[in-house]
Tab-separated table of C-alpha atoms in Angstrom:
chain	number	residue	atom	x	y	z
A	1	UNK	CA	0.000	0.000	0.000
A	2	UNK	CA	1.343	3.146	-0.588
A	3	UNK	CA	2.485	5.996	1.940
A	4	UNK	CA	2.190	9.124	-0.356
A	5	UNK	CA	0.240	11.528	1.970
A	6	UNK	CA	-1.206	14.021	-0.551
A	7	UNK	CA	-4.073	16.645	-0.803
A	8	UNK	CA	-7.430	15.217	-2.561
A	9	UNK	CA	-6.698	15.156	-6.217
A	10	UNK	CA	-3.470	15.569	-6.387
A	11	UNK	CA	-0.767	12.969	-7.493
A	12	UNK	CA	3.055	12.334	-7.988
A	13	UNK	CA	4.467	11.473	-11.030
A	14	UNK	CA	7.455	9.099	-10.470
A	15	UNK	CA	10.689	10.151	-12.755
A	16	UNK	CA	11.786	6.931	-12.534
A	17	UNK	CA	10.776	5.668	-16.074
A	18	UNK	CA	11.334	9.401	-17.778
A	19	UNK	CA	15.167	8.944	-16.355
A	20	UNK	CA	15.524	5.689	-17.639
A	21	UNK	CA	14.192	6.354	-21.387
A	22	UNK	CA	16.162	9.543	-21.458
A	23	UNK	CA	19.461	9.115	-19.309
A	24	UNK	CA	21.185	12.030	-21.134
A	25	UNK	CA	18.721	14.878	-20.687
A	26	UNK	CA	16.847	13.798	-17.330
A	27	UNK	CA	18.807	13.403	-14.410
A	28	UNK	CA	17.683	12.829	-10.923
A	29	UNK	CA	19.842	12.793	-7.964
A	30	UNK	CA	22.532	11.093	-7.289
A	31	UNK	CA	21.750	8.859	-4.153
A	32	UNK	CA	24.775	10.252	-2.044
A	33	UNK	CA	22.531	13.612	-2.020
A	34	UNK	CA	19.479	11.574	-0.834
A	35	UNK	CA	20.735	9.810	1.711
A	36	UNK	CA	22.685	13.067	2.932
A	37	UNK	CA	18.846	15.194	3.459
A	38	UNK	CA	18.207	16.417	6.753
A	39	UNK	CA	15.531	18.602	8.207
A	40	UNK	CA	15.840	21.839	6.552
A	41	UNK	CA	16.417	20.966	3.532
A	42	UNK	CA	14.272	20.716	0.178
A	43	UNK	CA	13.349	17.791	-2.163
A	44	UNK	CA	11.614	19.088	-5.465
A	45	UNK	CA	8.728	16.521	-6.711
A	46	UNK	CA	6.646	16.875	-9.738
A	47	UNK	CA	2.548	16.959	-9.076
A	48	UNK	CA	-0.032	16.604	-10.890
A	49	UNK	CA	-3.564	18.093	-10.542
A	50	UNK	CA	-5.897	15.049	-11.584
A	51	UNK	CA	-9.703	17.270	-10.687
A	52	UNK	CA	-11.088	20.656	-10.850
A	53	UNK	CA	-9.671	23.725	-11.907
A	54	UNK	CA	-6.185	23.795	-13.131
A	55	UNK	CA	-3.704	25.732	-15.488
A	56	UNK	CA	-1.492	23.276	-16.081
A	57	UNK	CA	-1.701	19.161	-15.505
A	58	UNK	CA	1.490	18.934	-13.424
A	59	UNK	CA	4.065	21.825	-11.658
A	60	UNK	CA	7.620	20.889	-10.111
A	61	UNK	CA	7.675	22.503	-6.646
A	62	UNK	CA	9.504	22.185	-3.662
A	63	UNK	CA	8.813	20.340	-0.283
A	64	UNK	CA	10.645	21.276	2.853
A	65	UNK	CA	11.842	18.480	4.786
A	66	UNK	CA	10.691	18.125	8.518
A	67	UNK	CA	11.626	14.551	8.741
A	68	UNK	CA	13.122	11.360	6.919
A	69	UNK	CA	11.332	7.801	7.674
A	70	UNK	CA	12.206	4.636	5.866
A	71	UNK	CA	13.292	6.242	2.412
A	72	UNK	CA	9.990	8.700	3.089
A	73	UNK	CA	10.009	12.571	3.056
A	74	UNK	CA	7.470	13.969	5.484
A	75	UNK	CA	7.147	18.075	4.990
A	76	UNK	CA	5.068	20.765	3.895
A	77	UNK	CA	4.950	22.404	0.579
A	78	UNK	CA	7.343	25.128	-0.302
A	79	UNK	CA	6.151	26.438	-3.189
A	80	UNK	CA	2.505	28.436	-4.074
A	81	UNK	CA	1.117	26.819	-7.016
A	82	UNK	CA	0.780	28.478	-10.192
A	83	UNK	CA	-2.257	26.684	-11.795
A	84	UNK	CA	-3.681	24.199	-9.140
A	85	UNK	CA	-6.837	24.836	-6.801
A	86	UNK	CA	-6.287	21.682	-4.704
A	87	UNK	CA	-2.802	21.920	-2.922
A	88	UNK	CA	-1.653	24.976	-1.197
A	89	UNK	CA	1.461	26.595	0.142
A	90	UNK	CA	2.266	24.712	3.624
A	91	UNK	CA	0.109	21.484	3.070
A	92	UNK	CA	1.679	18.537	4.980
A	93	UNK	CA	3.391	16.049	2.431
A	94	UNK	CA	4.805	12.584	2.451
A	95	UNK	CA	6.992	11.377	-0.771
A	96	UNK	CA	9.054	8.563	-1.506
A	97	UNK	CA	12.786	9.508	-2.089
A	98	UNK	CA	12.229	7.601	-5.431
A	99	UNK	CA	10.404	10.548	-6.113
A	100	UNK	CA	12.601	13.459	-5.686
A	101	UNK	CA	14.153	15.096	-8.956
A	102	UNK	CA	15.865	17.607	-7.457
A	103	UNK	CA	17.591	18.626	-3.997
A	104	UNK	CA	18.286	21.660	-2.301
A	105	UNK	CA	20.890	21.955	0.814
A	106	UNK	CA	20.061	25.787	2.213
A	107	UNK	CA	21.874	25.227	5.248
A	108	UNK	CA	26.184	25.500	5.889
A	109	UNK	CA	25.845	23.385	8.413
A	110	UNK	CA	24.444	20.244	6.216
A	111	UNK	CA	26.191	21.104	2.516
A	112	UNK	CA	25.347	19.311	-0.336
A	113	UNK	CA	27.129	16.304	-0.592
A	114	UNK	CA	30.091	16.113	-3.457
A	115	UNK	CA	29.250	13.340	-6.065
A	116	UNK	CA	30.880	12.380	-9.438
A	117	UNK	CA	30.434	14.437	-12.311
A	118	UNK	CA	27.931	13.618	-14.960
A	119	UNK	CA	28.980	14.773	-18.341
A	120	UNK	CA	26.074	16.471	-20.258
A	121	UNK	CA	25.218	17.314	-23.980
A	122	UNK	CA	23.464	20.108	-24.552
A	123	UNK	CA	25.325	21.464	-27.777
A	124	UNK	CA	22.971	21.206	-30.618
A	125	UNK	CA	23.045	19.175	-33.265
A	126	UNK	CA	21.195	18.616	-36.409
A	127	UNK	CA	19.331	14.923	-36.987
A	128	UNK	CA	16.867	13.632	-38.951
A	129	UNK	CA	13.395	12.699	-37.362
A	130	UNK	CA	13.637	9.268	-38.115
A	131	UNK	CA	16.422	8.635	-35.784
A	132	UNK	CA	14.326	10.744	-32.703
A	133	UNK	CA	11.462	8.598	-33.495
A	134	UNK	CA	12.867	5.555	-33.241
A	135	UNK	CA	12.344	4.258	-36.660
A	136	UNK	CA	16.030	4.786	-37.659
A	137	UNK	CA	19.808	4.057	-36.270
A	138	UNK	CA	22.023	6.413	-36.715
A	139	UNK	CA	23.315	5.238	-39.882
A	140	UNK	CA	25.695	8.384	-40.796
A	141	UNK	CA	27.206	10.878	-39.186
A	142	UNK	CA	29.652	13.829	-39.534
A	143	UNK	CA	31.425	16.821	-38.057
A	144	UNK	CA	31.616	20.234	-39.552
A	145	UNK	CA	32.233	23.435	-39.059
A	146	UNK	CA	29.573	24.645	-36.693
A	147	UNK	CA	27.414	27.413	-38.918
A	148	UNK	CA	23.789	26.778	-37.506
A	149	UNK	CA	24.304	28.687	-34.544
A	150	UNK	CA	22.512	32.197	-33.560
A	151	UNK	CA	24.030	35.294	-31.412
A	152	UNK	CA	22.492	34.810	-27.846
A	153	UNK	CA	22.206	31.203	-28.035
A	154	UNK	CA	22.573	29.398	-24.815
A	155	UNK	CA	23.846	26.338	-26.036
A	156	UNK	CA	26.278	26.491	-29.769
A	157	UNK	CA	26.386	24.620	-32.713
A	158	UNK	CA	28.144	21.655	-32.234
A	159	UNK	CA	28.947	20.800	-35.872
A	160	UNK	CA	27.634	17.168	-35.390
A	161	UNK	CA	24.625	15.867	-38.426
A	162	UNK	CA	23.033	12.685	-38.327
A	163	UNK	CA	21.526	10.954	-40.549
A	164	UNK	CA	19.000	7.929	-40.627
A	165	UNK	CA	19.550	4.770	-43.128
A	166	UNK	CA	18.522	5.951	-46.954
A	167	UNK	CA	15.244	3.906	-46.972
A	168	UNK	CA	13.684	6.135	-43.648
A	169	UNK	CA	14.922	9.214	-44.633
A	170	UNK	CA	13.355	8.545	-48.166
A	171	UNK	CA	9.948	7.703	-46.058
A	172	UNK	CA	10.529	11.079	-44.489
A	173	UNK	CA	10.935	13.183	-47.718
A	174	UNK	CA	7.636	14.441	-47.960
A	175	UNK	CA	7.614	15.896	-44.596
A	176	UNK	CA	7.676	19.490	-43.796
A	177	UNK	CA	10.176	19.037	-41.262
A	178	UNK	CA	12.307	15.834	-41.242
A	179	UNK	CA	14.938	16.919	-39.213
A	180	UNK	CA	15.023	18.875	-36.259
A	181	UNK	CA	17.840	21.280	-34.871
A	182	UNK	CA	18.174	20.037	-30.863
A	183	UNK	CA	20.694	18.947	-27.879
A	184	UNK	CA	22.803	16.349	-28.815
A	185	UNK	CA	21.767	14.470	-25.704
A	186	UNK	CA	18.403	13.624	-27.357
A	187	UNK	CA	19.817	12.187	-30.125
A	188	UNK	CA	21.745	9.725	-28.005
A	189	UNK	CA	18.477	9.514	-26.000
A	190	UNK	CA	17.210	7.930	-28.892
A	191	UNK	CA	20.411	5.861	-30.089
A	192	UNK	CA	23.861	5.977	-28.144
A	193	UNK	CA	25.636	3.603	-30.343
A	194	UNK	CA	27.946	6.702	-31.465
A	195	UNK	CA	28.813	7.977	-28.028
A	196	UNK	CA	32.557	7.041	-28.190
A	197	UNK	CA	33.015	9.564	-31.082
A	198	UNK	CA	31.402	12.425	-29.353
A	199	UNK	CA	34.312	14.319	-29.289
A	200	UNK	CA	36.101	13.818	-32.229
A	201	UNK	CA	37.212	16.629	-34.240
A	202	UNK	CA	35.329	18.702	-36.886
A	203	UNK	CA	36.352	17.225	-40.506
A	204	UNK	CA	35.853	13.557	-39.998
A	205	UNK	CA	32.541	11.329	-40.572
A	206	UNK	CA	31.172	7.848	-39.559
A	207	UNK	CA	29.367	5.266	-41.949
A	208	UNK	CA	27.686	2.292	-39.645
A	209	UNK	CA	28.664	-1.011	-40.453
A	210	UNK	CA	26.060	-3.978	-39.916
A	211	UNK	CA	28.623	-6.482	-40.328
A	212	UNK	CA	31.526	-4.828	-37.814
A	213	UNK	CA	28.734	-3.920	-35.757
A	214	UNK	CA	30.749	-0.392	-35.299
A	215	UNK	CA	31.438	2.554	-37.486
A	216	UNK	CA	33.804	3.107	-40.652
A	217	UNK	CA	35.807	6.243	-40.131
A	218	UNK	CA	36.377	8.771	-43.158
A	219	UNK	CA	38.527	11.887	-43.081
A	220	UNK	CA	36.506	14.699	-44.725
A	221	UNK	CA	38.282	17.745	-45.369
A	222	UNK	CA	35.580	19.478	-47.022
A	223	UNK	CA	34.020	19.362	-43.907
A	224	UNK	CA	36.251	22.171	-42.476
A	225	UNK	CA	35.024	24.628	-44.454
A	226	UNK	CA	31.903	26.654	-43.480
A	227	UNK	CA	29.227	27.551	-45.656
A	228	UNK	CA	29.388	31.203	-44.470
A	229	UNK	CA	33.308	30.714	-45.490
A	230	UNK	CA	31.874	30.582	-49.182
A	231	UNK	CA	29.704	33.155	-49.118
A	232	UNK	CA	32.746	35.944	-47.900
């Protein structure tokens, strides 16, 4: 039976399955910071209105932590919902740790705990929507000169194109939009087989082979030169 001690109509979505179908854009904490939350502290949990009048169907928000029981936060909510009529700033709460997506350690005396690194990939990338969807390996890829990026972007061009096998990108050519501009780390979301040649130089691409069951390497000079190079 479970523990979760919620207002009426309100529920907790459990990251658990989101983190494990996409391990390189949705992190939860490491368990070193879990097991290192004391009173005073804050867990952030994602809820989700299921009745009446809401603005949206689920907010992150904070919990402060009164007490820790068996892997179970007990607190009160830290946060005032934006769009949710049924849970309030300061109702009483009790989560599962499994539940917590993010931690907060407020107090000097209780820091946050240091844990390994984890790398991330937010550089964008360009990919065909074949590969995001699942329908497609990575078949090709290649490294160029980075050109698709925009002044004030938060995260630059990393140079990196991917490309699905011929027959689903052929499916795909009627499509207003088969590829889509986005974070390298949802590309390897949706295929990771290529991971080892994340960092690899601009000027070089990568043909899969079914039979090696790895990728050919090709130096491609051509690939140094930018587009915007041309046009100067």
């Amino acid at each position: 039976m479970s523990r979760i001690s919620l207002p009426d109509g309100i529920a907790l979505d459990d990251p658990r399955p989101i983190a494990a179908s996409a391990p390189y854009t949705y992190f939860l904490p490491h368990p070193d910071e879990l097991a290192a939350l004391k009173p005073g502290d804050g867990v952030k949990a994602v809820f989700r209105q299921l009745e009446g009048a809401h603005t949206y169907d689920a907010e992150r928000m904070w919990v402060g932590v009164e007490r820790i029981e068996d892997g179970w936060v007990h607190g009160s909510l830290d946060n005032e919902p934006v769009g949710m009529d049924k849970l309030t700033l300061g109702d009483p709460v009790v989560l599962p740790l499994t539940h917590v997506i993010s931690t907060h350690f407020p107090n000097d005396e209780n820091p946050r705990p240091s844990t390994p690194a984890v790398r991330e990939y937010w550089d964008r990338c360009m990919v065909d929507i074949c590969v995001l969807e699942g329908r497609s390996h990575v078949d090709y890829l290649y490294r160029q000169v980075p050109d698709m990026g925009q002044e004030g972007d938060k995260y630059p061009d990393s140079g990196w194109r991917f490309r699905g096998t011929d027959e689903a990108v052929e499916a795909d050519s009627n499509k207003e939009n088969p590829f889509e501009y986005i974070a390298i780390g949802k590309v390897l979301n949706a295929d990771d087989r290529w991971l080892h040649l994340v960092d690899e130089e601009p000027g070089v691409a990568f043909q899969w082979d079914p039979d090696a069951q790895d990728y050919i390497r090709y130096d491609r000079p051509a690939l140094l030169v930018s587009d915007l190079d041309d046009d100067q």
